[in-house]
Every structure is written in structure tokens, then in C-alpha cells.
mmCIF file of C-alpha atoms and ligand atoms in Angstrom:
data_model
loop_
_atom_site.group_PDB
_atom_site.id
_atom_site.type_symbol
_atom_site.label_atom_id
_atom_site.label_comp_id
_atom_site.label_asym_id
_atom_site.label_seq_id
_atom_site.Cartn_x
_atom_site.Cartn_y
_atom_site.Cartn_z
ATOM 1 C CA MET A 6 30.675 105.361 52.601
ATOM 2 C CA GLU A 7 33.695 105.330 50.336
ATOM 3 C CA LYS A 8 33.000 106.483 46.783
ATOM 4 C CA PHE A 9 33.752 103.729 44.291
ATOM 5 C CA ILE A 10 35.092 105.018 40.999
ATOM 6 C CA LYS A 11 34.723 102.693 38.013
ATOM 7 C CA GLU A 12 37.985 101.623 36.388
ATOM 8 C CA LEU A 13 38.808 99.769 33.209
ATOM 9 C CA ALA A 14 41.486 97.063 33.568
ATOM 10 C CA PRO A 15 42.892 96.057 30.163
ATOM 11 C CA SER A 16 44.024 92.425 30.065
ATOM 12 C CA ILE A 17 47.355 91.957 28.327
ATOM 13 C CA LEU A 18 46.414 88.392 27.444
ATOM 14 C CA ALA A 19 44.996 89.876 24.239
ATOM 15 C CA ALA A 20 48.031 92.076 23.526
ATOM 16 C CA ASP A 21 50.516 91.571 20.706
ATOM 17 C CA PHE A 22 53.455 90.193 22.726
ATOM 18 C CA ASN A 23 55.873 91.260 20.041
ATOM 19 C CA ARG A 24 54.949 94.874 20.847
ATOM 20 C CA LEU A 25 53.941 94.447 24.484
ATOM 21 C CA GLY A 26 55.986 97.301 25.966
ATOM 22 C CA LYS A 27 54.667 99.791 23.429
ATOM 23 C CA GLN A 28 51.095 98.647 23.854
ATOM 24 C CA ILE A 29 51.256 98.990 27.645
ATOM 25 C CA LYS A 30 52.614 102.540 27.211
ATOM 26 C CA GLU A 31 49.683 103.337 24.952
ATOM 27 C CA VAL A 32 47.227 101.941 27.509
ATOM 28 C CA SER A 33 48.878 104.022 30.226
ATOM 29 C CA SER A 34 48.773 107.188 28.094
ATOM 30 C CA THR A 35 44.956 107.015 28.119
ATOM 31 C CA GLY A 36 44.990 107.589 31.887
ATOM 32 C CA THR A 37 44.095 103.958 32.668
ATOM 33 C CA LYS A 38 45.359 102.906 36.099
ATOM 34 C CA TYR A 39 44.844 99.132 36.206
ATOM 35 C CA LEU A 40 46.654 96.553 34.113
ATOM 36 C CA HIS A 41 45.135 93.062 34.317
ATOM 37 C CA ILE A 42 47.697 90.264 34.064
ATOM 38 C CA ASP A 43 46.384 86.716 33.482
ATOM 39 C CA VAL A 44 48.634 83.900 34.667
ATOM 40 C CA MET A 45 47.575 80.359 33.673
ATOM 41 C CA ASP A 46 49.191 77.067 34.622
ATOM 42 C CA GLY A 47 47.639 74.521 32.259
ATOM 43 C CA LEU A 48 46.143 72.722 35.289
ATOM 44 C CA PHE A 49 43.594 74.969 36.953
ATOM 45 C CA VAL A 50 42.717 76.092 33.428
ATOM 46 C CA PRO A 51 43.520 74.271 30.170
ATOM 47 C CA SER A 52 45.815 76.948 28.791
ATOM 48 C CA ILE A 53 49.276 78.262 29.732
ATOM 49 C CA SER A 54 49.986 81.988 29.399
ATOM 50 C CA PHE A 55 53.064 83.537 31.040
ATOM 51 C CA GLY A 56 54.600 84.026 34.464
ATOM 52 C CA MET A 57 57.027 85.951 36.640
ATOM 53 C CA PRO A 58 59.726 86.846 34.073
ATOM 54 C CA LEU A 59 57.245 88.676 31.877
ATOM 55 C CA ILE A 60 55.791 90.591 34.819
ATOM 56 C CA ALA A 61 59.264 91.561 36.058
ATOM 57 C CA SER A 62 60.140 92.791 32.597
ATOM 58 C CA ILE A 63 57.107 95.052 32.113
ATOM 59 C CA ARG A 64 57.368 96.273 35.743
ATOM 60 C CA LYS A 65 60.585 98.096 34.838
ATOM 61 C CA GLU A 66 58.715 100.471 32.553
ATOM 62 C CA SER A 67 55.256 100.768 34.029
ATOM 63 C CA SER A 68 53.874 102.348 37.168
ATOM 64 C CA MET A 69 50.321 101.123 36.571
ATOM 65 C CA PHE A 70 48.574 98.980 39.207
ATOM 66 C CA PHE A 71 49.486 95.397 38.297
ATOM 67 C CA ASP A 72 46.327 93.391 38.921
ATOM 68 C CA VAL A 73 47.698 89.843 38.731
ATOM 69 C CA HIS A 74 44.985 87.218 38.215
ATOM 70 C CA LEU A 75 46.380 83.821 39.152
ATOM 71 C CA MET A 76 44.541 81.011 37.397
ATOM 72 C CA ILE A 77 46.807 78.428 38.990
ATOM 73 C CA ASN A 78 46.376 75.597 41.496
ATOM 74 C CA GLU A 79 47.543 76.325 45.042
ATOM 75 C CA PRO A 80 48.817 79.853 44.332
ATOM 76 C CA ALA A 81 50.193 80.036 47.904
ATOM 77 C CA ARG A 82 53.292 78.313 46.515
ATOM 78 C CA TYR A 83 54.180 81.308 44.343
ATOM 79 C CA LEU A 84 53.059 84.449 46.206
ATOM 80 C CA ASN A 85 56.592 85.477 47.047
ATOM 81 C CA ASP A 86 57.708 85.136 43.444
ATOM 82 C CA PHE A 87 54.840 87.246 42.109
ATOM 83 C CA ALA A 88 55.511 89.886 44.759
ATOM 84 C CA LYS A 89 59.163 90.008 43.700
ATOM 85 C CA ALA A 90 58.195 90.203 40.040
ATOM 86 C CA GLY A 91 56.223 93.375 40.789
ATOM 87 C CA ALA A 92 52.570 92.526 41.405
ATOM 88 C CA ASP A 93 50.553 95.207 43.227
ATOM 89 C CA GLY A 94 47.498 93.061 43.746
ATOM 90 C CA ILE A 95 47.119 89.296 43.575
ATOM 91 C CA THR A 96 43.844 87.552 42.838
ATOM 92 C CA VAL A 97 43.458 83.885 43.727
ATOM 93 C CA HIS A 98 40.614 81.543 42.895
ATOM 94 C CA LYS A 99 38.470 80.113 45.658
ATOM 95 C CA GLU A 100 38.351 76.875 43.619
ATOM 96 C CA ALA A 101 42.168 76.637 43.516
ATOM 97 C CA CYS A 102 43.013 77.068 47.217
ATOM 98 C CA ALA A 103 42.829 74.421 49.942
ATOM 99 C CA ASP A 104 43.350 77.196 52.515
ATOM 100 C CA LEU A 105 41.781 80.342 51.073
ATOM 101 C CA LYS A 106 42.092 82.426 54.255
ATOM 102 C CA GLY A 107 45.729 81.477 54.714
ATOM 103 C CA THR A 108 46.489 82.339 51.105
ATOM 104 C CA ILE A 109 44.845 85.755 51.456
ATOM 105 C CA TYR A 110 46.818 86.403 54.657
ATOM 106 C CA GLY A 111 49.941 85.438 52.756
ATOM 107 C CA ILE A 112 49.268 88.088 50.119
ATOM 108 C CA LYS A 113 48.605 90.728 52.806
ATOM 109 C CA LYS A 114 51.783 89.824 54.634
ATOM 110 C CA LEU A 115 53.759 90.610 51.497
ATOM 111 C CA GLY A 116 52.263 94.113 51.503
ATOM 112 C CA LEU A 117 50.086 93.441 48.445
ATOM 113 C CA LYS A 118 46.362 93.813 47.890
ATOM 114 C CA PRO A 119 44.570 90.435 48.076
ATOM 115 C CA SER A 120 41.558 89.572 45.943
ATOM 116 C CA VAL A 121 39.446 86.470 45.564
ATOM 117 C CA SER A 122 37.838 85.184 42.382
ATOM 118 C CA ILE A 123 34.933 82.835 41.738
ATOM 119 C CA ASN A 124 34.165 80.896 38.573
ATOM 120 C CA PRO A 125 30.725 81.314 36.933
ATOM 121 C CA GLU A 126 29.335 78.236 38.691
ATOM 122 C CA THR A 127 30.641 79.125 42.181
ATOM 123 C CA PRO A 128 28.133 80.950 44.412
ATOM 124 C CA VAL A 129 29.055 84.040 46.436
ATOM 125 C CA GLN A 130 28.183 82.146 49.637
ATOM 126 C CA GLU A 131 31.380 80.115 49.229
ATOM 127 C CA ILE A 132 33.556 83.172 49.812
ATOM 128 C CA GLU A 133 31.447 84.824 52.518
ATOM 129 C CA ASP A 134 34.046 84.211 55.212
ATOM 130 C CA VAL A 135 36.787 86.148 53.405
ATOM 131 C CA LEU A 136 34.790 89.152 52.195
ATOM 132 C CA GLU A 137 35.967 91.381 55.023
ATOM 133 C CA MET A 138 39.629 90.616 54.234
ATOM 134 C CA VAL A 139 39.812 91.303 50.518
ATOM 135 C CA HIS A 140 40.567 94.333 48.389
ATOM 136 C CA MET A 141 38.481 93.029 45.480
ATOM 137 C CA VAL A 142 36.136 90.239 44.545
ATOM 138 C CA LEU A 143 36.616 89.126 40.947
ATOM 139 C CA VAL A 144 33.478 87.680 39.425
ATOM 140 C CA MET A 145 34.366 85.573 36.383
ATOM 141 C CA SER A 146 31.876 86.236 33.617
ATOM 142 C CA VAL A 147 33.361 83.505 31.391
ATOM 143 C CA HIS A 148 34.915 80.149 32.228
ATOM 144 C CA PRO A 149 38.523 81.086 32.922
ATOM 145 C CA GLY A 150 41.232 80.009 30.520
ATOM 146 C CA PHE A 151 40.827 81.962 27.312
ATOM 147 C CA GLY A 152 40.167 85.477 26.054
ATOM 148 C CA GLY A 153 37.500 86.284 23.488
ATOM 149 C CA GLN A 154 34.627 84.264 24.999
ATOM 150 C CA LYS A 155 30.963 85.241 25.302
ATOM 151 C CA PHE A 156 29.823 87.112 28.428
ATOM 152 C CA ILE A 157 27.643 84.992 30.765
ATOM 153 C CA GLY A 158 24.858 87.416 31.708
ATOM 154 C CA SER A 159 23.651 85.552 34.789
ATOM 155 C CA THR A 160 26.924 86.393 36.594
ATOM 156 C CA LEU A 161 25.643 89.963 37.043
ATOM 157 C CA GLU A 162 23.324 88.585 39.734
ATOM 158 C CA LYS A 163 26.450 87.884 41.785
ATOM 159 C CA VAL A 164 27.626 91.451 41.278
ATOM 160 C CA ARG A 165 24.303 92.751 42.627
ATOM 161 C CA LEU A 166 24.474 90.395 45.598
ATOM 162 C CA LEU A 167 28.050 91.424 46.372
ATOM 163 C CA LYS A 168 27.073 95.076 46.233
ATOM 164 C CA GLU A 169 24.187 94.508 48.624
ATOM 165 C CA THR A 170 26.378 92.459 50.969
ATOM 166 C CA ARG A 171 29.000 95.216 50.956
ATOM 167 C CA GLU A 172 26.429 97.830 51.880
ATOM 168 C CA ASN A 173 24.771 95.724 54.573
ATOM 169 C CA ASN A 174 28.049 94.845 56.272
ATOM 170 C CA LYS A 175 30.012 98.049 55.584
ATOM 171 C CA PHE A 176 32.699 96.034 53.798
ATOM 172 C CA ASN A 177 35.152 97.796 51.513
ATOM 173 C CA TYR A 178 35.987 95.418 48.689
ATOM 174 C CA LYS A 179 35.738 96.478 45.069
ATOM 175 C CA ILE A 180 33.794 94.308 42.643
ATOM 176 C CA GLU A 181 35.638 93.327 39.465
ATOM 177 C CA ILE A 182 34.235 91.486 36.459
ATOM 178 C CA ASP A 183 36.302 89.574 33.925
ATOM 179 C CA GLY A 184 35.538 88.049 30.543
ATOM 180 C CA GLY A 185 33.506 88.845 27.465
ATOM 181 C CA VAL A 186 33.163 92.587 28.045
ATOM 182 C CA ASN A 187 32.771 94.664 24.889
ATOM 183 C CA LYS A 188 31.457 98.037 23.748
ATOM 184 C CA ASP A 189 27.942 96.644 23.316
ATOM 185 C CA ASN A 190 27.496 95.201 26.820
ATOM 186 C CA ILE A 191 29.704 97.439 28.984
ATOM 187 C CA ALA A 192 26.899 99.908 29.804
ATOM 188 C CA GLU A 193 24.698 97.189 31.293
ATOM 189 C CA ILE A 194 27.658 95.709 33.153
ATOM 190 C CA ALA A 195 28.650 99.084 34.612
ATOM 191 C CA GLU A 196 25.036 99.632 35.658
ATOM 192 C CA SER A 197 25.011 96.419 37.717
ATOM 193 C CA GLY A 198 27.444 97.968 40.174
ATOM 194 C CA VAL A 199 30.918 96.698 39.251
ATOM 195 C CA ASP A 200 33.900 98.890 40.111
ATOM 196 C CA VAL A 201 36.642 97.367 37.943
ATOM 197 C CA ILE A 202 35.940 96.030 34.465
ATOM 198 C CA VAL A 203 38.477 93.795 32.744
ATOM 199 C CA ALA A 204 38.608 93.812 28.944
ATOM 200 C CA GLY A 205 41.135 92.026 26.750
ATOM 201 C CA THR A 206 40.014 91.596 23.170
ATOM 202 C CA ALA A 207 37.847 94.720 23.276
ATOM 203 C CA VAL A 208 40.933 96.812 24.142
ATOM 204 C CA PHE A 209 43.731 95.228 22.125
ATOM 205 C CA ASN A 210 41.890 94.254 18.956
ATOM 206 C CA GLY A 211 42.292 97.299 16.683
ATOM 207 C CA ASN A 212 43.159 100.812 17.845
ATOM 208 C CA ILE A 213 43.922 100.657 21.579
ATOM 209 C CA THR A 214 43.361 104.336 22.375
ATOM 210 C CA GLU A 215 40.094 104.490 20.435
ATOM 211 C CA ASN A 216 38.872 101.257 22.020
ATOM 212 C CA ILE A 217 39.640 102.439 25.557
ATOM 213 C CA ASN A 218 37.996 105.813 25.026
ATOM 214 C CA LEU A 219 34.896 104.141 23.635
ATOM 215 C CA LEU A 220 34.673 101.623 26.498
ATOM 216 C CA LYS A 221 35.220 104.337 29.116
ATOM 217 C CA GLU A 222 32.403 106.503 27.763
ATOM 218 C CA VAL A 223 29.856 104.727 29.954
ATOM 219 C CA LEU A 224 31.992 104.442 33.127
HETATM 220 C C1 DX5 B 318 40.060 84.689 31.057
HETATM 221 C C2 DX5 B 318 40.908 85.829 31.604
HETATM 222 C C3 DX5 B 318 40.427 87.155 31.150
HETATM 223 C C4 DX5 B 318 40.571 87.391 29.669
HETATM 224 C C5 DX5 B 318 39.548 88.393 29.236
HETATM 225 O O1 DX5 B 318 40.460 83.507 31.604
HETATM 226 O O2 DX5 B 318 40.878 85.811 33.003
HETATM 227 O O3 DX5 B 318 41.054 88.190 31.877
HETATM 228 O O4 DX5 B 318 41.840 87.845 29.319
HETATM 229 O O5 DX5 B 318 39.543 88.463 27.852
HETATM 230 P P1 DX5 B 318 38.308 89.024 27.024
HETATM 231 O O6 DX5 B 318 38.062 90.417 27.485
HETATM 232 O O7 DX5 B 318 38.779 88.951 25.628
HETATM 233 O O8 DX5 B 318 37.135 88.131 27.303
HETATM 234 ZN ZN1 ZN B 319 41.606 87.635 34.103
#
């Protein structure tokens, strides 16, 4: 059985975009490997964030793993563009894809790591047929669309189920959780069996290095 090492994935949605390059360098200097990049289209979620040009720009100066979380309808339309911009992994929402399998194949074909995400109200059963194909399963622990929301505790049940399913079937996906993680709840979240923990506000609000070190203490 592969050993799963827990990683923190800071979400730049909460960064100060006026100092984005510098802040990413600071994140990287803490030894953090994942950078979580939230793309929103104003349709799948109410808000609009940023897209390919921003990713291409930060790609020039960062060798971190770009974990691109697409909160957009029918992401299959844009996979090529996100690959070109410099994504390493692309996460698509089950709720946003008419052809989830085809979309995941599309990501693989581009040489990138495919992941699937489910909203808080979507059960794990709805993605059962793609679990053997994905690099990660992203469990949303808030309703997608905004940073700084409250963690929905019941989503940890899905993490436990995904862990059990992985063991029973010898699957290899990582389990990622996203939304509302902070220094007070990260220990319990880590305990539930997640492998990659996204944190936006808890990383970028205040001193980045101190925040990351504090959050990583329990990983
Ligand atoms: C929410 C995004 C999250 C968000 C997390 O739609 O997918 O990645 O940036 O932000 P925090 O950690 O502040 O809840
Ligand atoms: Zn996200």
C-alpha cells in the first residue's frame, strides 16, 4: 500500500493579488508543494475569480504543483487552455460535467493529473464509476464560490467513506478537502484521513510563513 503523506495546499483566492508573485514565493519557501488555484465562471458558482492568463503568469516563476480547481460549467471546453497555461492537475466538478468520464480522459490525454470534486450535497456514490481513474477526489467542505466560509463538519463522513473505498478496492486516489479549514479544526480534519488540505484565508490572512507552520504542525 502506497504511503499517503499529508500536504497543505494554500489557495491563492485569499492572496493579495497586488503582491501575488511575492506571496507565492513565500509559500514555496516553507517547503509547501501544492498551490491550489480556484477558477470560477460566475455560472457554476456565483462568483468570478481569474483564469488562464493569471496561471500562465505565475507559472513562469513557480515550480510548485499547480492544483487547478475548475468551478466552471462544462470544463471540457477549456482543458487545453488550462494545460497550456501551466496546470499540473485539473479538478472538475461532477455536478458541472455532462460527460464526467470523457472529461477525465481528456485531462489524462493532456498528460495532466485528473481529479473529481463533489459539492457538500453530492454523495460519493455519484462518482463511484470514476474512482479508479482519478489522481484525487476533492471533497468540498463548503458550498463552492467563496473563501472564508464555515467548515461543514458532516463532509468528513465522505472522507471516511472514500478512505474505506480506497482500501477495499486498492485504488490510489488522494483525498483532498477544501473550504473552511483553520488552525482550530485542522487536527480533526487531518485525523479523518484526508491527504491534501486546502486553506485560503487561514494561510494568507496575516503572516503567511507563521500561518503555514502552525497549520502544518498537525499534519
Ligand atoms: C471555495 C474554494 C476554496 C476557497 C477556500 O469555493 O474552492 O478553495 O478558496 O478558502 P477558505 O480556506 O478561506 O475557506
Ligand atoms: Zn478550491
